[in-house]
PDB file of C-alpha atoms in Angstrom:
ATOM      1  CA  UNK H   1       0.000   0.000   0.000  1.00 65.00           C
ATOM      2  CA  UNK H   2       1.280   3.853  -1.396  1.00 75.00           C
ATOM      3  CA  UNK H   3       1.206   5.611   2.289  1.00 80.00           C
ATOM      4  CA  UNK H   4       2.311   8.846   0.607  1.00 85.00           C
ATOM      5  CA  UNK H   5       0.723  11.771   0.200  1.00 89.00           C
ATOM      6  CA  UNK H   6      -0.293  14.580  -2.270  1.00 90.00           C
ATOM      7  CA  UNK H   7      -1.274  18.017  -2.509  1.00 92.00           C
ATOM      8  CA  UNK H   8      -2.016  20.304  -5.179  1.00 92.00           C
ATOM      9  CA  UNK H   9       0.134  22.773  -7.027  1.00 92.00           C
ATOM     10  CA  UNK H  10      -2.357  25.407  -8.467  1.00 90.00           C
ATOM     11  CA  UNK H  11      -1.360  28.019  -6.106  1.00 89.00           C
ATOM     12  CA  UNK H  12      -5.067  29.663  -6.979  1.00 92.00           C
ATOM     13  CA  UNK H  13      -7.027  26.561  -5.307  1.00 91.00           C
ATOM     14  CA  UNK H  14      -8.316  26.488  -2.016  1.00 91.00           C
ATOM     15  CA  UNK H  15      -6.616  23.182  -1.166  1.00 90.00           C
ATOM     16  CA  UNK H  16      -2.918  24.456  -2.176  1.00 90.00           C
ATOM     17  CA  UNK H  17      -1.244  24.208   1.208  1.00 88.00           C
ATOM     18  CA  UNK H  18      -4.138  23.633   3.011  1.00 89.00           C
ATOM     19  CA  UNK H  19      -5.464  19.616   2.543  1.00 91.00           C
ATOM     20  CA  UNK H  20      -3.097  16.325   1.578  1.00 90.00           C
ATOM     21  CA  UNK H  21      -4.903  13.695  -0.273  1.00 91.00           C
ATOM     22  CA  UNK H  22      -4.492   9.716  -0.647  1.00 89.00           C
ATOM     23  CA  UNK H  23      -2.039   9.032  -3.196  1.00 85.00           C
ATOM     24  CA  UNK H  24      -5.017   6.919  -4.775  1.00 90.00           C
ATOM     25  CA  UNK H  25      -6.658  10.515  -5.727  1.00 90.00           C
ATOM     26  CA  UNK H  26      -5.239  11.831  -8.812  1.00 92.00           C
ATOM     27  CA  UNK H  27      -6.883  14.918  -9.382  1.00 94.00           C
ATOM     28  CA  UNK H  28      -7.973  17.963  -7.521  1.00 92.00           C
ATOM     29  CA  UNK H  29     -11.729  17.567  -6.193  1.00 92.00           C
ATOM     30  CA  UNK H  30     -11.726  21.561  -6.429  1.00 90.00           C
ATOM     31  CA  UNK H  31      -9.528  22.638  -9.216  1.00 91.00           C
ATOM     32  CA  UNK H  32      -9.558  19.632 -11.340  1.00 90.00           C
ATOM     33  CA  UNK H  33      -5.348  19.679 -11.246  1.00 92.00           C
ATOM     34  CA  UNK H  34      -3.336  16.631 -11.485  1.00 93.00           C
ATOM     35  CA  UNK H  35      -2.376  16.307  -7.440  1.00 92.00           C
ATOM     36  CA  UNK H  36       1.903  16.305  -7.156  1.00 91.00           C
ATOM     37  CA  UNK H  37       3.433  14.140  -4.127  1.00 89.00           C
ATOM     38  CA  UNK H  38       4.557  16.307  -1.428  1.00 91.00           C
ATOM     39  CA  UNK H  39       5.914  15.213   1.675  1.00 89.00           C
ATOM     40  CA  UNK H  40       3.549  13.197   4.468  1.00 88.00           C
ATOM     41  CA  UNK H  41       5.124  15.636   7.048  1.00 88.00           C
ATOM     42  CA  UNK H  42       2.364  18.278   8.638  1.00 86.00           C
ATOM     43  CA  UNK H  43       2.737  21.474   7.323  1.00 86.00           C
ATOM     44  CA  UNK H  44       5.459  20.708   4.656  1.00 88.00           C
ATOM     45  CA  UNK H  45       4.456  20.768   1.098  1.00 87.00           C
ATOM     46  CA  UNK H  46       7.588  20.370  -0.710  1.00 89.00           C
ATOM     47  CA  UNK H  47       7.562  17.802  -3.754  1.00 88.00           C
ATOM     48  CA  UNK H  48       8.767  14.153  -3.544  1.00 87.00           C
ATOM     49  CA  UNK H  49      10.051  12.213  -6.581  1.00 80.00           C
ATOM     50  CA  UNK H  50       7.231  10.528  -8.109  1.00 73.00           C
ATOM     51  CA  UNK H  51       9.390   7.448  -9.652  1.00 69.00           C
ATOM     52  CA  UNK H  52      10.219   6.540  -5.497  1.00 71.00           C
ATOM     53  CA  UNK H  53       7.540   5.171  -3.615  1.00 72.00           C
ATOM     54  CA  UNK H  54       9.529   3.976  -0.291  1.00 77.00           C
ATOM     55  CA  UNK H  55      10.186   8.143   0.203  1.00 82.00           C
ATOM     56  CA  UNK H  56       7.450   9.524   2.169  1.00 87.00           C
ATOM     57  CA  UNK H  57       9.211  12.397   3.429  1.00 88.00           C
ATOM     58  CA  UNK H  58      11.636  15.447   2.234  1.00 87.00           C
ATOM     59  CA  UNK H  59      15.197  15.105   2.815  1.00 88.00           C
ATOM     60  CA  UNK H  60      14.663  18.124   5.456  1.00 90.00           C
ATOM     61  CA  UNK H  61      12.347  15.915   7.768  1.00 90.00           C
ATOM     62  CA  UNK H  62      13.432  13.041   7.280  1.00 90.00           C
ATOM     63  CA  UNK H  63      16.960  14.097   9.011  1.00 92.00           C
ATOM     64  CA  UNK H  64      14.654  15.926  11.772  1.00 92.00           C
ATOM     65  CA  UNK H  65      12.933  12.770  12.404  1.00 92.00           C
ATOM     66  CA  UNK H  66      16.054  10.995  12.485  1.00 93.00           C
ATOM     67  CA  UNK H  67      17.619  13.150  15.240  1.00 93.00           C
ATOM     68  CA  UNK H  68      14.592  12.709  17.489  1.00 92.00           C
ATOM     69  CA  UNK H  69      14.998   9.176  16.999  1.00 92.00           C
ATOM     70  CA  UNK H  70      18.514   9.106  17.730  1.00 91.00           C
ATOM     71  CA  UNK H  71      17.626  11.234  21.054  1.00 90.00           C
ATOM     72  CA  UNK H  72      15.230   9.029  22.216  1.00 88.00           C
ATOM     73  CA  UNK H  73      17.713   6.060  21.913  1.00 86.00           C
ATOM     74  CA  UNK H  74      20.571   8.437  24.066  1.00 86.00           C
ATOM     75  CA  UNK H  75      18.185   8.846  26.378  1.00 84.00           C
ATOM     76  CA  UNK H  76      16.822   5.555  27.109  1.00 83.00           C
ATOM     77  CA  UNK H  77      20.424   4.182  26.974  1.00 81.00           C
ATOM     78  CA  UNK H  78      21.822   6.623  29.367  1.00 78.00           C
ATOM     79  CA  UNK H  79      19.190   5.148  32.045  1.00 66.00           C
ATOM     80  CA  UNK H  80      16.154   5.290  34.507  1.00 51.00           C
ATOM     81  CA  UNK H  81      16.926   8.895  35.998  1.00 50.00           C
ATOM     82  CA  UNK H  82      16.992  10.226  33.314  1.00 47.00           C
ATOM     83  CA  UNK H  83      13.463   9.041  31.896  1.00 47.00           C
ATOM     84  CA  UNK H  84      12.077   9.615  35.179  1.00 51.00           C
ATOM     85  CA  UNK H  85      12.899  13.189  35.321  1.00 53.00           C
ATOM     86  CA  UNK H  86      11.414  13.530  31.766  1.00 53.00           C
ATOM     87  CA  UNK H  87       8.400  11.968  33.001  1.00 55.00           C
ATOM     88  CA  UNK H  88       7.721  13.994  35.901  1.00 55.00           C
ATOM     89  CA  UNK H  89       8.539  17.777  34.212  1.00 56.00           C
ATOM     90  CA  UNK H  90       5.269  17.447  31.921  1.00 59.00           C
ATOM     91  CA  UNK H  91       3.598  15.567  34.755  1.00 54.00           C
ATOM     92  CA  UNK H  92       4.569  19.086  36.946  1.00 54.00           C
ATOM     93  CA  UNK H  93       3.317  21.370  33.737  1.00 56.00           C
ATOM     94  CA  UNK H  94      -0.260  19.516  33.558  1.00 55.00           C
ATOM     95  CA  UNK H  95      -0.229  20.430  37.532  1.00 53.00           C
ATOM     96  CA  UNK H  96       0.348  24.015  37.062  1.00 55.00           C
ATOM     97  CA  UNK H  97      -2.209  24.698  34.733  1.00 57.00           C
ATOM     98  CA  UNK H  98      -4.726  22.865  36.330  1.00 54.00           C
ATOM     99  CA  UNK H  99      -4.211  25.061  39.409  1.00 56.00           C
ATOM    100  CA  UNK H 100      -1.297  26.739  41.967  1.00 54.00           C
ATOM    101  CA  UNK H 101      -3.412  24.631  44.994  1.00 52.00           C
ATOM    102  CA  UNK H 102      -2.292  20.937  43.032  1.00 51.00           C
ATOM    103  CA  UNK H 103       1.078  22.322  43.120  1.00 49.00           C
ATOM    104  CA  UNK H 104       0.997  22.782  46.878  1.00 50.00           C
ATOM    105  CA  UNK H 105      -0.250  19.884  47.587  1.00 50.00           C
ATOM    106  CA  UNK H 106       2.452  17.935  45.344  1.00 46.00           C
ATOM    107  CA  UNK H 107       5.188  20.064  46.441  1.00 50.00           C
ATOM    108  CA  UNK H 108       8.092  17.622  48.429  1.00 49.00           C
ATOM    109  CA  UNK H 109       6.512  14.348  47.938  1.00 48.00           C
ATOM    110  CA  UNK H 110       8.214  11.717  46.133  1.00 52.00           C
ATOM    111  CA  UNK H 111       7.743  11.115  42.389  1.00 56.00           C
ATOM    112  CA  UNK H 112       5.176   7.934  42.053  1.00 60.00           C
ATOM    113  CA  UNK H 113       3.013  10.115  44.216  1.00 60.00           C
ATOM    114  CA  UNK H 114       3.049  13.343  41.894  1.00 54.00           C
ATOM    115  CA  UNK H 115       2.512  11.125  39.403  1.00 64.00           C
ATOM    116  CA  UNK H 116      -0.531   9.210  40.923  1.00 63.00           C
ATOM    117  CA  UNK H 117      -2.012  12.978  42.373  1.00 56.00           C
ATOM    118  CA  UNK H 118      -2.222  14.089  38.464  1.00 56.00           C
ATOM    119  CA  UNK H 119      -3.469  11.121  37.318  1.00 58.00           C
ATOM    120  CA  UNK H 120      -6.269  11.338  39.894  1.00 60.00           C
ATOM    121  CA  UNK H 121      -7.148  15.058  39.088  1.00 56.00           C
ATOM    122  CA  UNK H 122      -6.858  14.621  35.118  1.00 56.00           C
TER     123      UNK H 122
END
């Protein structure tokens, strides 16, 4: 199965930067255009090679998703103290904006039980 996407290229349609189609849609349902294949990434339009079906994304994101991957793999590698501060910082944030009374009541206690206060009040 083509995963790919495509957009269209009439920079007068309504769609043109706006929608992604199937790649089993060949035309524009608005302009009537022959849809291009752009990259699957959100917000990035720019063209793919139609003769190479295994390249979903531009060179550009494709590097961007490959840092984040290689990140994630540092991270998880460099152990459980890590990970477990990176768990509890957005478990914190959610706290905060739910209300400055959650964060006193969270405030010195050990991690499982910040963890287990915000998944009670979520």
């Amino acid at each position: 199965m083509d995963s790919r996407k495509k957009a269209c290229p009439n920079k007068l349609c309504k769609t043109y930067k706006n929608k992604k189609f199937n790649s089993k849609i060949n035309y524009c349902p608005e302009c009537g255009t022959k849809l291009i294949y752009v990259c699957k990434t959100h917000k990035c339009y720019k063209p793919l090679d139609e003769t190479q079906p295994e390249h979903e994304y531009c060179r550009e994101c494709e590097a961007n998703r490959q840092d984040r991957h290689d990140k994630a793999v540092a991270l998880a590698k460099k152990g459980g103290g890590t990970v477990a501060a990176a768990v509890v910082v957005p478990a914190l944030q959610v706290v905060n904006k739910k209300g400055g009374a959650l964060v006193k009541e969270v405030a010195g206690k050990g991690m499982d039980v910040v963890i287990n206060v915000v998944k009670k009040k979520i």
